[in-house]
Short mmCIF file of C-alpha atoms in Angstrom, two decimals:
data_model
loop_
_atom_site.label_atom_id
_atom_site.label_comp_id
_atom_site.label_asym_id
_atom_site.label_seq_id
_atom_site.Cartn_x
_atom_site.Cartn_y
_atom_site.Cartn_z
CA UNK A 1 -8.27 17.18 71.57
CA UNK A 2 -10.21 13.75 71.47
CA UNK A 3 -8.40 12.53 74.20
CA UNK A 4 -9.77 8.69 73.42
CA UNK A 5 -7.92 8.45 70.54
CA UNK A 6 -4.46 9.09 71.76
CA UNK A 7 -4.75 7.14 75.41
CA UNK A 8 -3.11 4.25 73.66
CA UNK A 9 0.17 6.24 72.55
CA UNK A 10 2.41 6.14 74.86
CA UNK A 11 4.64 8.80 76.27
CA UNK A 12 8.24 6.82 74.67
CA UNK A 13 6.56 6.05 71.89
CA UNK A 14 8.67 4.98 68.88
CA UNK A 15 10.08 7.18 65.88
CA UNK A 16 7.08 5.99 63.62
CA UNK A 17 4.72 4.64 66.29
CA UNK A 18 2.28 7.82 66.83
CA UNK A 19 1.36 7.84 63.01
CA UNK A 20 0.81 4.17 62.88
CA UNK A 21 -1.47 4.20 65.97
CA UNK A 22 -3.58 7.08 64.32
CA UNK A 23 -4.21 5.42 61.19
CA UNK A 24 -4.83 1.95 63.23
CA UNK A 25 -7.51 4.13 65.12
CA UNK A 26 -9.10 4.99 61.54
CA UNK A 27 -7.03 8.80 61.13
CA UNK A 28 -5.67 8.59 57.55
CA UNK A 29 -3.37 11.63 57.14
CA UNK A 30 -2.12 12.88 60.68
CA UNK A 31 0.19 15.32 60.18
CA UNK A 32 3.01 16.25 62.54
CA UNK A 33 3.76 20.35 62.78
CA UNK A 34 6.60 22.38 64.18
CA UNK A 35 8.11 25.91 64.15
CA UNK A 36 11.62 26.96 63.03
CA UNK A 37 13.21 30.52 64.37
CA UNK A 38 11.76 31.00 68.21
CA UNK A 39 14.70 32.38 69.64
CA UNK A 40 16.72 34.47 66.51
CA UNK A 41 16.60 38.07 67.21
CA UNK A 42 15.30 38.69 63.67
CA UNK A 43 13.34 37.77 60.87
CA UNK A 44 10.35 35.50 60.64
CA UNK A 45 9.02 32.72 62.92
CA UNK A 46 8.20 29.81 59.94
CA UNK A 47 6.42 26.61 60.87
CA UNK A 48 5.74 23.63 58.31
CA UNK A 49 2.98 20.70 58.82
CA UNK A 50 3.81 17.03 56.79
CA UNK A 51 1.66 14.60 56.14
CA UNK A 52 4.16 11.25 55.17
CA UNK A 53 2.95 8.24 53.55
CA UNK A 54 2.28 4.67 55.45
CA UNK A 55 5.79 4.26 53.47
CA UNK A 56 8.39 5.79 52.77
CA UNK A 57 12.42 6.02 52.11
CA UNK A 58 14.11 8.92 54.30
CA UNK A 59 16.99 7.28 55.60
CA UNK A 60 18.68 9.89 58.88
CA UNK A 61 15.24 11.40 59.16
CA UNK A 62 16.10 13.18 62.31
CA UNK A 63 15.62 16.47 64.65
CA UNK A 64 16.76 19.27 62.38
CA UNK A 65 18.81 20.88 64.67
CA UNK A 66 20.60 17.10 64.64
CA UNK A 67 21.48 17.57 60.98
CA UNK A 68 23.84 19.69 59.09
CA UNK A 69 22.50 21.87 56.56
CA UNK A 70 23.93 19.95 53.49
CA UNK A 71 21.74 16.99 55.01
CA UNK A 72 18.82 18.97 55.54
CA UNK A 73 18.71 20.53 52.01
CA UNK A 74 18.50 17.22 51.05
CA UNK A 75 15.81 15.31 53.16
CA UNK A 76 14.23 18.87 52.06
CA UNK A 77 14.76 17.21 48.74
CA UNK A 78 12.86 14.05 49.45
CA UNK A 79 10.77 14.99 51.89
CA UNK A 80 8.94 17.73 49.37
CA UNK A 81 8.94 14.44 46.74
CA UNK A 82 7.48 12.06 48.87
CA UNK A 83 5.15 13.54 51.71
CA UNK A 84 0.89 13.27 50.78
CA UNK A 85 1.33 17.25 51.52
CA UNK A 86 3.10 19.91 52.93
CA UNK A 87 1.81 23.57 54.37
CA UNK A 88 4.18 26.12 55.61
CA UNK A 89 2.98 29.17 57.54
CA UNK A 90 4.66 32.74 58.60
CA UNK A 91 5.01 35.45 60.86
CA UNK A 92 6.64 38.43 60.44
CA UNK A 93 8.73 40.12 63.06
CA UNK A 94 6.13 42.96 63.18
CA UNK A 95 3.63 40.34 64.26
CA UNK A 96 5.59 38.41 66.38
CA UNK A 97 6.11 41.99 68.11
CA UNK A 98 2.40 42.25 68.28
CA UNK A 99 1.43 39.02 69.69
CA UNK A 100 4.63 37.65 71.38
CA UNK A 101 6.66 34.67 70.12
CA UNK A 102 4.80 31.89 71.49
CA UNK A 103 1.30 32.84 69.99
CA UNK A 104 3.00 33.75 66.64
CA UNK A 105 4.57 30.32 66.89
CA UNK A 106 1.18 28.75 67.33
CA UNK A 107 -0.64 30.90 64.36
CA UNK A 108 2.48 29.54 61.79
CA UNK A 109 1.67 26.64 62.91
CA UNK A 110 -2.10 26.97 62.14
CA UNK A 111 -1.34 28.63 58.71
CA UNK A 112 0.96 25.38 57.80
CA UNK A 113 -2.10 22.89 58.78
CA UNK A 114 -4.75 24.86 57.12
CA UNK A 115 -2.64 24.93 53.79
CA UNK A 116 -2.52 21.33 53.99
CA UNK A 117 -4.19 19.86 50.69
CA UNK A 118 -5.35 17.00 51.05
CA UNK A 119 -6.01 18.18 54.87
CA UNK A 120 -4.98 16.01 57.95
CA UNK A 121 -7.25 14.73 59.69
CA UNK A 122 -4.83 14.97 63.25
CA UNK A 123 -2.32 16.49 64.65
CA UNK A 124 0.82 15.82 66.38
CA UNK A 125 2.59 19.10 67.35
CA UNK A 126 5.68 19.70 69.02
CA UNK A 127 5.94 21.49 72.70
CA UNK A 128 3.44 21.44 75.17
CA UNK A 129 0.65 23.24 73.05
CA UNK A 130 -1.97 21.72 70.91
CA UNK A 131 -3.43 24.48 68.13
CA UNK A 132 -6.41 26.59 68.36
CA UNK A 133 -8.20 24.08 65.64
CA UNK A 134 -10.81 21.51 65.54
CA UNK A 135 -8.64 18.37 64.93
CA UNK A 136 -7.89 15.71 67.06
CA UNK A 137 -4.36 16.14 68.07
CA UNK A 138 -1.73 15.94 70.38
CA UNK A 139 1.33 17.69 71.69
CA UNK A 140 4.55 16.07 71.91
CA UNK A 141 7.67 17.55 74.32
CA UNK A 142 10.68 17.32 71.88
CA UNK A 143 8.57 15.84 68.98
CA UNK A 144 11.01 16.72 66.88
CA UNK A 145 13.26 13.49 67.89
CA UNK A 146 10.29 11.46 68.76
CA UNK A 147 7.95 11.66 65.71
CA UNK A 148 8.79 11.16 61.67
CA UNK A 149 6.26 13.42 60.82
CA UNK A 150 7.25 16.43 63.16
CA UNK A 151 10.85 15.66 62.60
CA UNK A 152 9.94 16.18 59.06
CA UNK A 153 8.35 19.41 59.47
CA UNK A 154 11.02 20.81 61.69
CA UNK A 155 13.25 19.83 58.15
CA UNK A 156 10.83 22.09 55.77
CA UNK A 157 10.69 24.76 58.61
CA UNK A 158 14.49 25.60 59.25
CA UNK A 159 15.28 25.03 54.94
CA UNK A 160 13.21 27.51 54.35
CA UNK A 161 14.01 30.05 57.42
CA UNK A 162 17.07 29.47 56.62
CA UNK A 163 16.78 30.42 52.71
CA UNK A 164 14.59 33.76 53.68
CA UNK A 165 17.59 34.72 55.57
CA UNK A 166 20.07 34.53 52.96
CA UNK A 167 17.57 36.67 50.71
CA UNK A 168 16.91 39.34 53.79
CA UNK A 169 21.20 38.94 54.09
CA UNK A 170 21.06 40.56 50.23
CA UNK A 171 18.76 43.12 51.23
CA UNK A 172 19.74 44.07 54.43
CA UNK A 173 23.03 43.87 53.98
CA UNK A 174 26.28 44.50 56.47
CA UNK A 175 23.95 42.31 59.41
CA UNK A 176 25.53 38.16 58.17
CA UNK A 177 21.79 37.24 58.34
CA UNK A 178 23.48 34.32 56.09
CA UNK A 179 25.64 33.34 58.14
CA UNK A 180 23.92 33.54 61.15
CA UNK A 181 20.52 33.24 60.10
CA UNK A 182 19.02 35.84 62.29
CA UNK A 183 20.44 34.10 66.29
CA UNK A 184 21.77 36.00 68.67
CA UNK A 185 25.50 35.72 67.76
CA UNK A 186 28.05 37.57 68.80
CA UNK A 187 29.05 39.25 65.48
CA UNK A 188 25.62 39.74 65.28
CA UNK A 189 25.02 41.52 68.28
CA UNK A 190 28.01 43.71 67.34
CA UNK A 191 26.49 44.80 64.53
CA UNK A 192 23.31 45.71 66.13
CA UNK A 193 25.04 47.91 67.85
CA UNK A 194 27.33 49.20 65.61
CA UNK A 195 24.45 50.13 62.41
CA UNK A 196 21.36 49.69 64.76
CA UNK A 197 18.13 47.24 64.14
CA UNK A 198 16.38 47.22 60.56
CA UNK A 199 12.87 45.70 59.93
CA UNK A 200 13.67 42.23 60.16
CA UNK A 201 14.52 42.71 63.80
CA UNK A 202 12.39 41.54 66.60
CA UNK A 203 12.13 45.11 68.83
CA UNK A 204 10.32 43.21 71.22
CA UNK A 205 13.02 41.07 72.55
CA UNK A 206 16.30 41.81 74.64
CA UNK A 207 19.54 42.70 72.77
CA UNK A 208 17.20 44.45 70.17
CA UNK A 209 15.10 46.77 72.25
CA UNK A 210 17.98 47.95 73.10
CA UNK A 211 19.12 49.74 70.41
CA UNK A 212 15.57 51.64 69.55
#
């Protein structure tokens, strides 16, 4: 992290404020990053990076988890129409099995800035980590309701966890990945144990392990 370039932002920084600051200090496409599907007992960890414009109209541009899915599906909308460029990256629950949640987390997160075009040229990520790649960039606790661009990412991230769940729902049927997209719900933990985990689940992680 070039450390210089982000002593000036500080920690209660406003909603827009980081990205203005970086392009002030001569960074013309920071991008903000962040993860959807950490804690679900199955399917994929996704992660999206957006780069947004100096300008831009996305009126109750907020946390995702803030935001119903009807109002998500449609900054999805606008966000996709007006961002400079968008990446999303993936892990399956086989690799976040093999790694652990937290560094499969962190790779999405890479694939989603290295599929980037244009590329950023920094980072702000949400959480306490900054990514494995050489960028100047910083991490920002709950960057989701601090930053535009993360905010924006976590958007892209959960739409399209959230629409890879309702395709695994058709194929895996009898689980209400649909409904519940995955989380550890109660109906869903009944049916864990009633028909036992398929592929999607994450055998790594209590209330799936389990049942193996």
């Amino acid at each position: 992290m070039n450390a210089d370039l982000f002593a000036a932002l500080p920690a209660t920084a406003g909603f827009e404020l980081f990205e203005e600051r970086l392009r002030q200090s001569g960074c013309c496409l920071p991008a903000g990053v962040d993860e959807a599907g950490r804690g679900p007992l199955a399917g994929p960890v996704v992660a999206a990076a957006v780069i947004l414009p100096p300008r831009y109209d996305l009126a109750g541009l907020a946390d995702s988890k803030k935001l119903s899915a009807r109002r998500r599906e449609q900054l999805f909308g606008s966000i996709r129409q007006q961002a400079v460029a968008v990446g999303v990256g993936f892990c399956s629950a086989a690799e976040i099995d093999r790694h652990n949640i937290l560094q499969a987390s962190l790779l999405a997160m890479r694939q989603a800035v290295m599929r980037l075009h244009p590329a950023a040229d920094a980072l702000l990520v949400d959480g306490l980590q900054t990514l494995a790649l050489p960028l100047p960039q910083q991490a920002l606790v709950k960057g989701d309701a601090r930053c535009a661009s993360v905010a924006a990412a976590s958007i892209i991230a959960k739409v399209v966890r959230d629409r890879i769940m309702q395709v695994f729902d058709r194929r895996y049927p009898g689980y209400g990945f649909a409904r519940h997209k995955g989380y550890g719900s109660a109906e869903h933990r009944r049916r864990i144990a009633e028909l036992g985990p398929c592929p999607l689940h994450r055998a790594s992680f209590r209330g799936v392990r389990e049942y193996l």
